[in-house]
PDB file of C-alpha atoms and ligand atoms in Angstrom:
ATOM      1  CA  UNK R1225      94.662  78.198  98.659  1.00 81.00           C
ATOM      2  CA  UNK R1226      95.772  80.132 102.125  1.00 87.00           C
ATOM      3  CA  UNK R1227      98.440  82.379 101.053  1.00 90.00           C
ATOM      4  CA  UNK R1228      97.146  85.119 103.625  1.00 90.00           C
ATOM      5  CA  UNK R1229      97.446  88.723 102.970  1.00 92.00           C
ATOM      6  CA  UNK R1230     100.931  91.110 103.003  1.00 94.00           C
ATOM      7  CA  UNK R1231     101.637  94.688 104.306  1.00 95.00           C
ATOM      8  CA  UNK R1232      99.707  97.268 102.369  1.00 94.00           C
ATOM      9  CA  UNK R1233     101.859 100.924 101.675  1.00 95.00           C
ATOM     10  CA  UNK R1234      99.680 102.572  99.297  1.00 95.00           C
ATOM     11  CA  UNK R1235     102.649 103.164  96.891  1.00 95.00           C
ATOM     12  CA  UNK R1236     103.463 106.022  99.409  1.00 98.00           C
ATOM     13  CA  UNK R1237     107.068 106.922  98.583  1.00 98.00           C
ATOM     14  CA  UNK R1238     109.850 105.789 100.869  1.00 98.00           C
ATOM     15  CA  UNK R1239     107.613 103.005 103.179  1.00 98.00           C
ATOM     16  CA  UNK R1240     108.308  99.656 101.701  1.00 96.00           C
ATOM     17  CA  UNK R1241     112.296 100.913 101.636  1.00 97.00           C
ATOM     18  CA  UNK R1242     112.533 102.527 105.969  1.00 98.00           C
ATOM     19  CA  UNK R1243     109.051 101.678 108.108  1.00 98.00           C
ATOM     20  CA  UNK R1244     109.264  98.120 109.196  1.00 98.00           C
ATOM     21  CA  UNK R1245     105.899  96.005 109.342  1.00 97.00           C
ATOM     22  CA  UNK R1246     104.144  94.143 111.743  1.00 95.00           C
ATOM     23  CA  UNK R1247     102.991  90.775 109.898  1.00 94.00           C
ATOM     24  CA  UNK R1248     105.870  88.000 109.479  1.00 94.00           C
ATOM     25  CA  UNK R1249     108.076  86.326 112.395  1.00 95.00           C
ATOM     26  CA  UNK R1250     111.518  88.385 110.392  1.00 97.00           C
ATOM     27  CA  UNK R1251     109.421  91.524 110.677  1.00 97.00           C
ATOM     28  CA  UNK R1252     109.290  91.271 114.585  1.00 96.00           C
ATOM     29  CA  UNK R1253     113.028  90.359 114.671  1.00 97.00           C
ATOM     30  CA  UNK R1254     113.878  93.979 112.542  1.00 97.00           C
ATOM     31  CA  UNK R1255     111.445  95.880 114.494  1.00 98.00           C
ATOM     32  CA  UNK R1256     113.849  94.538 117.532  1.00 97.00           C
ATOM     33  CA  UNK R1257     116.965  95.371 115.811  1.00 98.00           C
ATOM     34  CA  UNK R1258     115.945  98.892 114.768  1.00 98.00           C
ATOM     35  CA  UNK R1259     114.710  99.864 118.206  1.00 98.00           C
ATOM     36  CA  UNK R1260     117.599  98.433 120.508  1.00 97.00           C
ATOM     37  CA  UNK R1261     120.334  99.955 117.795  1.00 98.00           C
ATOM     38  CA  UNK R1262     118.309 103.602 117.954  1.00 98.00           C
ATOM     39  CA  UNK R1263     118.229 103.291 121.332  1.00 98.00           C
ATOM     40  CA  UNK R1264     122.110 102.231 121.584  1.00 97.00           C
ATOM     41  CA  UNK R1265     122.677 104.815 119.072  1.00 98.00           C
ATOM     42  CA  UNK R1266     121.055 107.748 121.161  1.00 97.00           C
ATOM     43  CA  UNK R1267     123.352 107.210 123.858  1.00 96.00           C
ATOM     44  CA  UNK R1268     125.947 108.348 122.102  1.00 97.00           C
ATOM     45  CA  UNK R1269     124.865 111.892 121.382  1.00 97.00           C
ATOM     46  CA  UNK R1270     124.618 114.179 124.576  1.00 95.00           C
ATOM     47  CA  UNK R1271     121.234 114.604 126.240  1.00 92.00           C
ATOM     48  CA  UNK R1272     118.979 117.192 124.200  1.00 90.00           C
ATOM     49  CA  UNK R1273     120.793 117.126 120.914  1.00 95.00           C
ATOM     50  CA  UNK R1274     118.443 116.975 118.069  1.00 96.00           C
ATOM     51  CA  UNK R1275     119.870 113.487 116.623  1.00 97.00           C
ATOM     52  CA  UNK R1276     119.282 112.142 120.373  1.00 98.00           C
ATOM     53  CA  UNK R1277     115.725 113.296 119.627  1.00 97.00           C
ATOM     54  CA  UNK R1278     115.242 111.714 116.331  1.00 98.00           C
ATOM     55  CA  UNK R1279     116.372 108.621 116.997  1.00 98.00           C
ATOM     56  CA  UNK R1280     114.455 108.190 120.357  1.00 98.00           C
ATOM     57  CA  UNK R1281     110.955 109.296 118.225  1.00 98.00           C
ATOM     58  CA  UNK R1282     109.689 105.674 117.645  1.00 98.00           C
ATOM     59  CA  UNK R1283     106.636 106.234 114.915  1.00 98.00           C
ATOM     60  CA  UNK R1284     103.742 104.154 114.853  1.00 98.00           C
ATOM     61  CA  UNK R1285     101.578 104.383 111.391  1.00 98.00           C
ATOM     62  CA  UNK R1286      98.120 102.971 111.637  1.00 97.00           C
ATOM     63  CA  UNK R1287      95.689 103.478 114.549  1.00 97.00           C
ATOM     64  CA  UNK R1288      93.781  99.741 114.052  1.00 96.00           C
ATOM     65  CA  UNK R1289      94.497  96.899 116.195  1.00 96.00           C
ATOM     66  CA  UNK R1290      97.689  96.192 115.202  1.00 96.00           C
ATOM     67  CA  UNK R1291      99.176  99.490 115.522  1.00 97.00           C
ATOM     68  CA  UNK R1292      97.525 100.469 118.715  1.00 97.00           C
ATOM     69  CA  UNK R1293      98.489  97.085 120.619  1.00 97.00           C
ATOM     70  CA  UNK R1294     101.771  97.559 119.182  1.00 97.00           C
ATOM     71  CA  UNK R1295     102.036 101.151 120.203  1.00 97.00           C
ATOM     72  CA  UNK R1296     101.270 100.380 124.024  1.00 97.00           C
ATOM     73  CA  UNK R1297     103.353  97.384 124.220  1.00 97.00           C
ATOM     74  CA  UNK R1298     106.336  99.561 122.740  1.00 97.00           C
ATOM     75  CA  UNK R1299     105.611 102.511 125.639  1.00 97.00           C
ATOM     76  CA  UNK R1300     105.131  99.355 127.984  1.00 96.00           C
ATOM     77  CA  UNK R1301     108.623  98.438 127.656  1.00 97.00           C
ATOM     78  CA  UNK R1302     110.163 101.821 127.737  1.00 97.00           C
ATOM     79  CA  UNK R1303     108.338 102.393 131.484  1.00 96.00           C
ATOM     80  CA  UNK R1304     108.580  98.861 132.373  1.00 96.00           C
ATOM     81  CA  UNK R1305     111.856  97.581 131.101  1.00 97.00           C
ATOM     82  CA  UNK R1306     114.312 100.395 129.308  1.00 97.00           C
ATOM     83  CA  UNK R1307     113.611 102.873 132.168  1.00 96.00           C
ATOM     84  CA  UNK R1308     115.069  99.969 134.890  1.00 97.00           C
ATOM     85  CA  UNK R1309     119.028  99.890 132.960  1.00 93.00           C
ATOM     86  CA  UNK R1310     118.915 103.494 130.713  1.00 96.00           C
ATOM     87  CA  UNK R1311     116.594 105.702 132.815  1.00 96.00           C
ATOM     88  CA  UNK R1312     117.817 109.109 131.385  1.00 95.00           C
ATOM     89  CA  UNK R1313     117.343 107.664 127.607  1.00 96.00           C
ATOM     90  CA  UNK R1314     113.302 106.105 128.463  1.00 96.00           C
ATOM     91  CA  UNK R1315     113.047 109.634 129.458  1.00 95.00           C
ATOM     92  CA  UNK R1316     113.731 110.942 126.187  1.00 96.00           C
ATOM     93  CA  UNK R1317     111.855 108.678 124.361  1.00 97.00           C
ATOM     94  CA  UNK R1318     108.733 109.430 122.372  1.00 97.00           C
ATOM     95  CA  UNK R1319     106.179 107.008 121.369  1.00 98.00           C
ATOM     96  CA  UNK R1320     103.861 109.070 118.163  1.00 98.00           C
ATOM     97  CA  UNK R1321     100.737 107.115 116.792  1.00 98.00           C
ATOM     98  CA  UNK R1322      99.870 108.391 113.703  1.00 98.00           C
ATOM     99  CA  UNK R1323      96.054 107.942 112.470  1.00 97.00           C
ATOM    100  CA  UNK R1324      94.537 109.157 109.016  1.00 97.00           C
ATOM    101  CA  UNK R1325      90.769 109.233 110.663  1.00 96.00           C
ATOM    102  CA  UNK R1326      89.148 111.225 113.581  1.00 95.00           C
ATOM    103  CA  UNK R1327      89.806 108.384 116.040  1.00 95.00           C
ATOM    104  CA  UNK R1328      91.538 104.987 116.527  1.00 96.00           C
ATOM    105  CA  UNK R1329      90.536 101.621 116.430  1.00 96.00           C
ATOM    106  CA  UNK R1330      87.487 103.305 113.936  1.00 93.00           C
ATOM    107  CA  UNK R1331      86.039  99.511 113.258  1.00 92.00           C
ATOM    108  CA  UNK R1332      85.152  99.607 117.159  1.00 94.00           C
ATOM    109  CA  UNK R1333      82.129 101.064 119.349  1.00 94.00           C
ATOM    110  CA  UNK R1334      83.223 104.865 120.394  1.00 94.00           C
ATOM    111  CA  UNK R1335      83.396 103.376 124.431  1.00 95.00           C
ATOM    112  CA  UNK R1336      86.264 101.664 123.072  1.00 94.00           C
ATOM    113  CA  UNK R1337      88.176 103.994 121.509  1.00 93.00           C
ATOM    114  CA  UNK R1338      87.594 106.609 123.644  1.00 94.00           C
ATOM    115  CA  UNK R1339      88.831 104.168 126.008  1.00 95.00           C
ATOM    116  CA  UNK R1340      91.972 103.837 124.247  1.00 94.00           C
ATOM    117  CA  UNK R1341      92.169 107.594 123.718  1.00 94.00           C
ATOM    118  CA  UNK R1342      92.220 108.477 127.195  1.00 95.00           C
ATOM    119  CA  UNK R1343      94.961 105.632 128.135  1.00 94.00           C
ATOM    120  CA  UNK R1344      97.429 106.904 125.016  1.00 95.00           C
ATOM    121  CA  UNK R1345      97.098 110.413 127.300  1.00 92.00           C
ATOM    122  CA  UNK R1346      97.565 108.943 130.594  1.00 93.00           C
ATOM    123  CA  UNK R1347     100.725 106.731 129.041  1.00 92.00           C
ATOM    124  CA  UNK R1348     102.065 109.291 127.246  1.00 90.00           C
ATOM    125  CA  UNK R1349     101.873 108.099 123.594  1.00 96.00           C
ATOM    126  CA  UNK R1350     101.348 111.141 121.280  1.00 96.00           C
ATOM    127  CA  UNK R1351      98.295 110.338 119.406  1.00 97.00           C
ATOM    128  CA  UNK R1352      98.455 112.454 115.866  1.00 97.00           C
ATOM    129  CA  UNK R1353      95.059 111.927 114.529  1.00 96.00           C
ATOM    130  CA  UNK R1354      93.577 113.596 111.002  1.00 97.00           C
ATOM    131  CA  UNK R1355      96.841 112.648 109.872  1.00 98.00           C
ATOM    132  CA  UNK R1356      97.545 110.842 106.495  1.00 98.00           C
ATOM    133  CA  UNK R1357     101.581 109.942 105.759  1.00 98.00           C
ATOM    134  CA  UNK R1358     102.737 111.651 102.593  1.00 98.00           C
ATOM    135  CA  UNK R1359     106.125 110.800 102.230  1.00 98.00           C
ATOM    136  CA  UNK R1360     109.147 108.777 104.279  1.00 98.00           C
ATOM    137  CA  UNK R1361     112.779 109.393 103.939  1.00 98.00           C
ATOM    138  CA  UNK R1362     115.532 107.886 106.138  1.00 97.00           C
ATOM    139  CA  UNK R1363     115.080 110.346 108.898  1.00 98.00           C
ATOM    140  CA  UNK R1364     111.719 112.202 108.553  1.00 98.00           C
ATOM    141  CA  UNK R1365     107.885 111.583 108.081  1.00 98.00           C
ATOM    142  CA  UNK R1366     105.936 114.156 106.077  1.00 98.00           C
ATOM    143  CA  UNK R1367     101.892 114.009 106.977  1.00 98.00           C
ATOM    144  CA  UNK R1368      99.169 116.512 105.759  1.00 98.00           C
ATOM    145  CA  UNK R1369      96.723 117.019 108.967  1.00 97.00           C
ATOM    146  CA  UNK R1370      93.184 117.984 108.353  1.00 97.00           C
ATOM    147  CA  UNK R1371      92.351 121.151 110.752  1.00 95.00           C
ATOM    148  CA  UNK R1372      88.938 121.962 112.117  1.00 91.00           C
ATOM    149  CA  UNK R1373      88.772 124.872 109.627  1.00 93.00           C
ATOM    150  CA  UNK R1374      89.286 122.952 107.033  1.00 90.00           C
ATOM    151  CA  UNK R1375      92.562 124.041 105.943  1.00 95.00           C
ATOM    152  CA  UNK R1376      95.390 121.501 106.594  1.00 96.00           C
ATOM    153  CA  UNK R1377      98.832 121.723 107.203  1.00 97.00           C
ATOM    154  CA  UNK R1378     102.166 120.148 106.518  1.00 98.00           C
ATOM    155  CA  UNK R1379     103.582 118.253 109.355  1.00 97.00           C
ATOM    156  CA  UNK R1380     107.550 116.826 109.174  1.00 98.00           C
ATOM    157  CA  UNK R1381     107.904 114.011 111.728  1.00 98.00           C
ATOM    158  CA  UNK R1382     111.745 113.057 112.447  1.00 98.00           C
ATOM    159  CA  UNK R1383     111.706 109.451 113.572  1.00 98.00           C
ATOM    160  CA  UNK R1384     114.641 106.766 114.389  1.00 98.00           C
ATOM    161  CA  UNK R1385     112.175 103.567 114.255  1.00 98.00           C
ATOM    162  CA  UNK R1386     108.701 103.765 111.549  1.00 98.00           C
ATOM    163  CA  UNK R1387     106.054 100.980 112.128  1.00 98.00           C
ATOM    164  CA  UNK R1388     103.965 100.384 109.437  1.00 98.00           C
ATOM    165  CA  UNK R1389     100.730  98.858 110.484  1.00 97.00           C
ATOM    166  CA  UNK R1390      97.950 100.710 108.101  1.00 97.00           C
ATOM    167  CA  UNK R1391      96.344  96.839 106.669  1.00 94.00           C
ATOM    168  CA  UNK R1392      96.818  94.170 104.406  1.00 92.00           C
ATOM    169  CA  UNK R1393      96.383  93.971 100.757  1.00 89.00           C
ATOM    170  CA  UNK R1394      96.544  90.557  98.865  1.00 87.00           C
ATOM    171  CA  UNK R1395      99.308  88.639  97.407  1.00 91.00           C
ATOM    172  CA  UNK R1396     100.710  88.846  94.181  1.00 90.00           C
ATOM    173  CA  UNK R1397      99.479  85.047  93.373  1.00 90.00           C
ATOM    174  CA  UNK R1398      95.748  86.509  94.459  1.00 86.00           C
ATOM    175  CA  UNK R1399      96.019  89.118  92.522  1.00 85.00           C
ATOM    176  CA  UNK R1400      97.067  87.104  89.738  1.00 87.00           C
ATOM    177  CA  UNK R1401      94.423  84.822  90.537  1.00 85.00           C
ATOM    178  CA  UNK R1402      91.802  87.742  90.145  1.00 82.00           C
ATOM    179  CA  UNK R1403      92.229  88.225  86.513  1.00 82.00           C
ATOM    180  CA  UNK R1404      90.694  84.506  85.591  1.00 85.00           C
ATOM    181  CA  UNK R1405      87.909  85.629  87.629  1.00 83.00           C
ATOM    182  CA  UNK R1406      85.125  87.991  86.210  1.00 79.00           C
ATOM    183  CA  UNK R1407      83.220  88.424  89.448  1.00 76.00           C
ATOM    184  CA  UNK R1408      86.412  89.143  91.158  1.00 77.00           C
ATOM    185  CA  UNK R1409      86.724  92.366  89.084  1.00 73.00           C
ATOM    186  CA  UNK R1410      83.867  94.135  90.974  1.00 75.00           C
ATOM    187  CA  UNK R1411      84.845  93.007  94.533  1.00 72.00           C
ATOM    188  CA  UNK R1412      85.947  95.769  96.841  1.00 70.00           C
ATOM    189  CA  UNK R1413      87.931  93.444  99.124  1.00 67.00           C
ATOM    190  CA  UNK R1414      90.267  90.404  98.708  1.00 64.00           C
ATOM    191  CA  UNK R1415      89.544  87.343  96.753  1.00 62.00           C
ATOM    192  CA  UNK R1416      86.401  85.990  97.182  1.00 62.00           C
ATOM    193  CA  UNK R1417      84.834  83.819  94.237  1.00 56.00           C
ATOM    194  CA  UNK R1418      80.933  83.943  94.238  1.00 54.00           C
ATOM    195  CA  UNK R1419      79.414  85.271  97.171  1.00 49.00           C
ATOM    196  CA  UNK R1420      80.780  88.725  97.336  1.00 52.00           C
TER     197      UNK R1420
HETATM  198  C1  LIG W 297     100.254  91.840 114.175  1.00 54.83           C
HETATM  199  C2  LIG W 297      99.044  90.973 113.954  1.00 54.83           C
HETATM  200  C3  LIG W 297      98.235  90.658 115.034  1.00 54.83           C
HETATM  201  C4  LIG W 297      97.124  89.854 114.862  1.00 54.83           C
HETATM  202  N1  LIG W 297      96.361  89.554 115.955  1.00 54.83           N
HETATM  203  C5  LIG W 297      95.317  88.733 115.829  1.00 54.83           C
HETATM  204  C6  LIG W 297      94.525  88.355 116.949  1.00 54.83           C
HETATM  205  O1  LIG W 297      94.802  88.741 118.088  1.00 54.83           O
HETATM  206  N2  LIG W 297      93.460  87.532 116.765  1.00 54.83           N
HETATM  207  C7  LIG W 297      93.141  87.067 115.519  1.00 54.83           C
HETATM  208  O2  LIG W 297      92.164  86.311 115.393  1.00 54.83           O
HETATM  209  N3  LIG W 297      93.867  87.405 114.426  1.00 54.83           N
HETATM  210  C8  LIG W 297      94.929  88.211 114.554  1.00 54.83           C
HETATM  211  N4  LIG W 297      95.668  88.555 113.443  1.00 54.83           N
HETATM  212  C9  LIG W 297      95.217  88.097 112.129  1.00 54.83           C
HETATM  213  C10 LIG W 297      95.654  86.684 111.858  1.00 54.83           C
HETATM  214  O3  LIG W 297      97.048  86.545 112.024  1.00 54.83           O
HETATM  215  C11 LIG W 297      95.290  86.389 110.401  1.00 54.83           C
HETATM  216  O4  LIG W 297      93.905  86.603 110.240  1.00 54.83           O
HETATM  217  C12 LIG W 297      95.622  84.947 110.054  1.00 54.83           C
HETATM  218  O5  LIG W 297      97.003  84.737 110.203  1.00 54.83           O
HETATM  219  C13 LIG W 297      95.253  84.686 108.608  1.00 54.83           C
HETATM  220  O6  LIG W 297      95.565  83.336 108.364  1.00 54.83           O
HETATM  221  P1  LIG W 297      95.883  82.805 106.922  1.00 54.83           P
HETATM  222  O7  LIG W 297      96.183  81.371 107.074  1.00 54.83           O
HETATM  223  O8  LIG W 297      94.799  83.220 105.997  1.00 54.83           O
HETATM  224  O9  LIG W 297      97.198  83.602 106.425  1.00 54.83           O
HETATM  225  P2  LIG W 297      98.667  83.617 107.040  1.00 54.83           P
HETATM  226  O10 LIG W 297      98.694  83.404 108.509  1.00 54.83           O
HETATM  227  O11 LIG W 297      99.309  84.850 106.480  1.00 54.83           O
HETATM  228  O12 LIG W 297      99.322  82.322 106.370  1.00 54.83           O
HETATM  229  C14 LIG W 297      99.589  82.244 104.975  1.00 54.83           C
HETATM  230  C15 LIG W 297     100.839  81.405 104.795  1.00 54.83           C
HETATM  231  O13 LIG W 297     101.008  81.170 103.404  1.00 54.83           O
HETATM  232  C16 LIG W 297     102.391  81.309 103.064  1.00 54.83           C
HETATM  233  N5  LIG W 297     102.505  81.667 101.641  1.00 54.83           N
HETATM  234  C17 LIG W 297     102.282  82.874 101.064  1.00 54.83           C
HETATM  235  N6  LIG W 297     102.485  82.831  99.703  1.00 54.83           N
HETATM  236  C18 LIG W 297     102.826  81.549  99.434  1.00 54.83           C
HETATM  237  C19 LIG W 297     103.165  80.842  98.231  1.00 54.83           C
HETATM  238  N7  LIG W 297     103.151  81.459  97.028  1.00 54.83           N
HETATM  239  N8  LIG W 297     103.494  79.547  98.325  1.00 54.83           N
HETATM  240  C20 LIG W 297     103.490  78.931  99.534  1.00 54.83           C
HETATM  241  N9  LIG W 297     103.191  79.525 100.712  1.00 54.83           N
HETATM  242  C21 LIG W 297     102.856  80.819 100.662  1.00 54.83           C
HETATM  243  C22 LIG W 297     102.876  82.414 103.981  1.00 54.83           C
HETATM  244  O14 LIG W 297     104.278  82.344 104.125  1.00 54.83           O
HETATM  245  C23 LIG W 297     102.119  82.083 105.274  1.00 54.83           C
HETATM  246  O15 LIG W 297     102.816  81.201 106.091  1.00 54.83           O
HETATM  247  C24 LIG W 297      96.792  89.348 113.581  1.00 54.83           C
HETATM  248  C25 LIG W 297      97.603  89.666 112.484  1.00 54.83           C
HETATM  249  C26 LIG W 297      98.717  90.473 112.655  1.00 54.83           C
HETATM  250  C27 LIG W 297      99.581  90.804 111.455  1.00 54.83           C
END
């Protein structure tokens, strides 16, 4: 059996219906879609309106591999490639990465992420970190931040593209699977008869 893993959401409300994920070939295609119709969309409204804003904040959810590769390629093609036919719209547009923990890419050495903190500053990408996702609706992301103090406080994201890249979680056959497996009940992780 090598089913693989799907897109985990955490039963947070609103992500499996508006964030797009990063993990089959149809997933890229949407991701495509959504961001060249914002984009297209924008253009329409006049420069500074707040619906031009929305739709030009492209949201990244997840600060692992995934989300962070995916995050610099995105800002990669608004300098490299949407700034060469719609300058005045890659202007405009706003690349957020949005990470639960203290830092990025948390699996890593700190030289890393550091690494990758200081090029999300020198590219521009708006790294929102002590963040954790609440809610989605059609428009807007609601996070709780953690503050230094202690205290937190209620953050409302407007967005016109959500990526969803915060892991994988097993399969409905796996999961199924689990159940005819006693061991399987006190494994933290996926399936994995025996050893774990
Ligand atoms: C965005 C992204 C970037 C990645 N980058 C890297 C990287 O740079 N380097 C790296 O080493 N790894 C990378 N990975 C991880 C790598 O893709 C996975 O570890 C690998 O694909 C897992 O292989 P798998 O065969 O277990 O599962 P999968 O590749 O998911 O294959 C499982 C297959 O089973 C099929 N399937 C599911 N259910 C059923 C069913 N009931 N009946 C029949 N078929 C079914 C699925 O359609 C799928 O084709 C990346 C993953 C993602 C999402």
């Amino acid at each position: 059996m090598g089913v693989g893993a799907q897109p985990t959401t955490f039963g947070i409300p609103g992500v499996a219906k508006y964030a797009s994920f990063l993990k089959e070939l149809p997933d890229s295609v949407q991701v495509r879609k959504k961001l060249l119709s914002a984009i297209e969309r924008a253009s329409l409204y006049p420069a500074g309106s707040p619906e031009r804003k929305r739709l030009l904040s492209f949201v990244v959810v997840g600060g692992g591999p995934t989300g962070v590769e995916f995050a610099g390629e995105l800002q990669d093609y608004v300098d490299e490639d949407l700034h060469k036919w719609m300058p005045e719209i890659a202007d405009e547009v706003k690349v957020t990465l949005i990470e639960a923990m203290p830092n990025v890419l948390n699996a890593f050495s700190k030289k890393l992420w550091s690494y990758a903190h200081e090029v999300f500053t020198e590219t521009n990408i708006d790294l929102v970190l002590n963040t954790a996702v609440k809610n989605v609706t059609d428009t807007t992301i609601t996070a709780q931040k953690k503050l230094a103090d202690g205290k937190t406080e209620t953050l409302e994201i407007p967005y016109g593209v959500l990526v969803w890249a915060t892991g994988n979680a097993p399969r409905d056959l796996t999961k199924s699977l689990f159940k005819k497996i006693p061991e399987q009940n006190t494994a933290r992780r996926g399936f994995c008869p025996s050893i774990c």
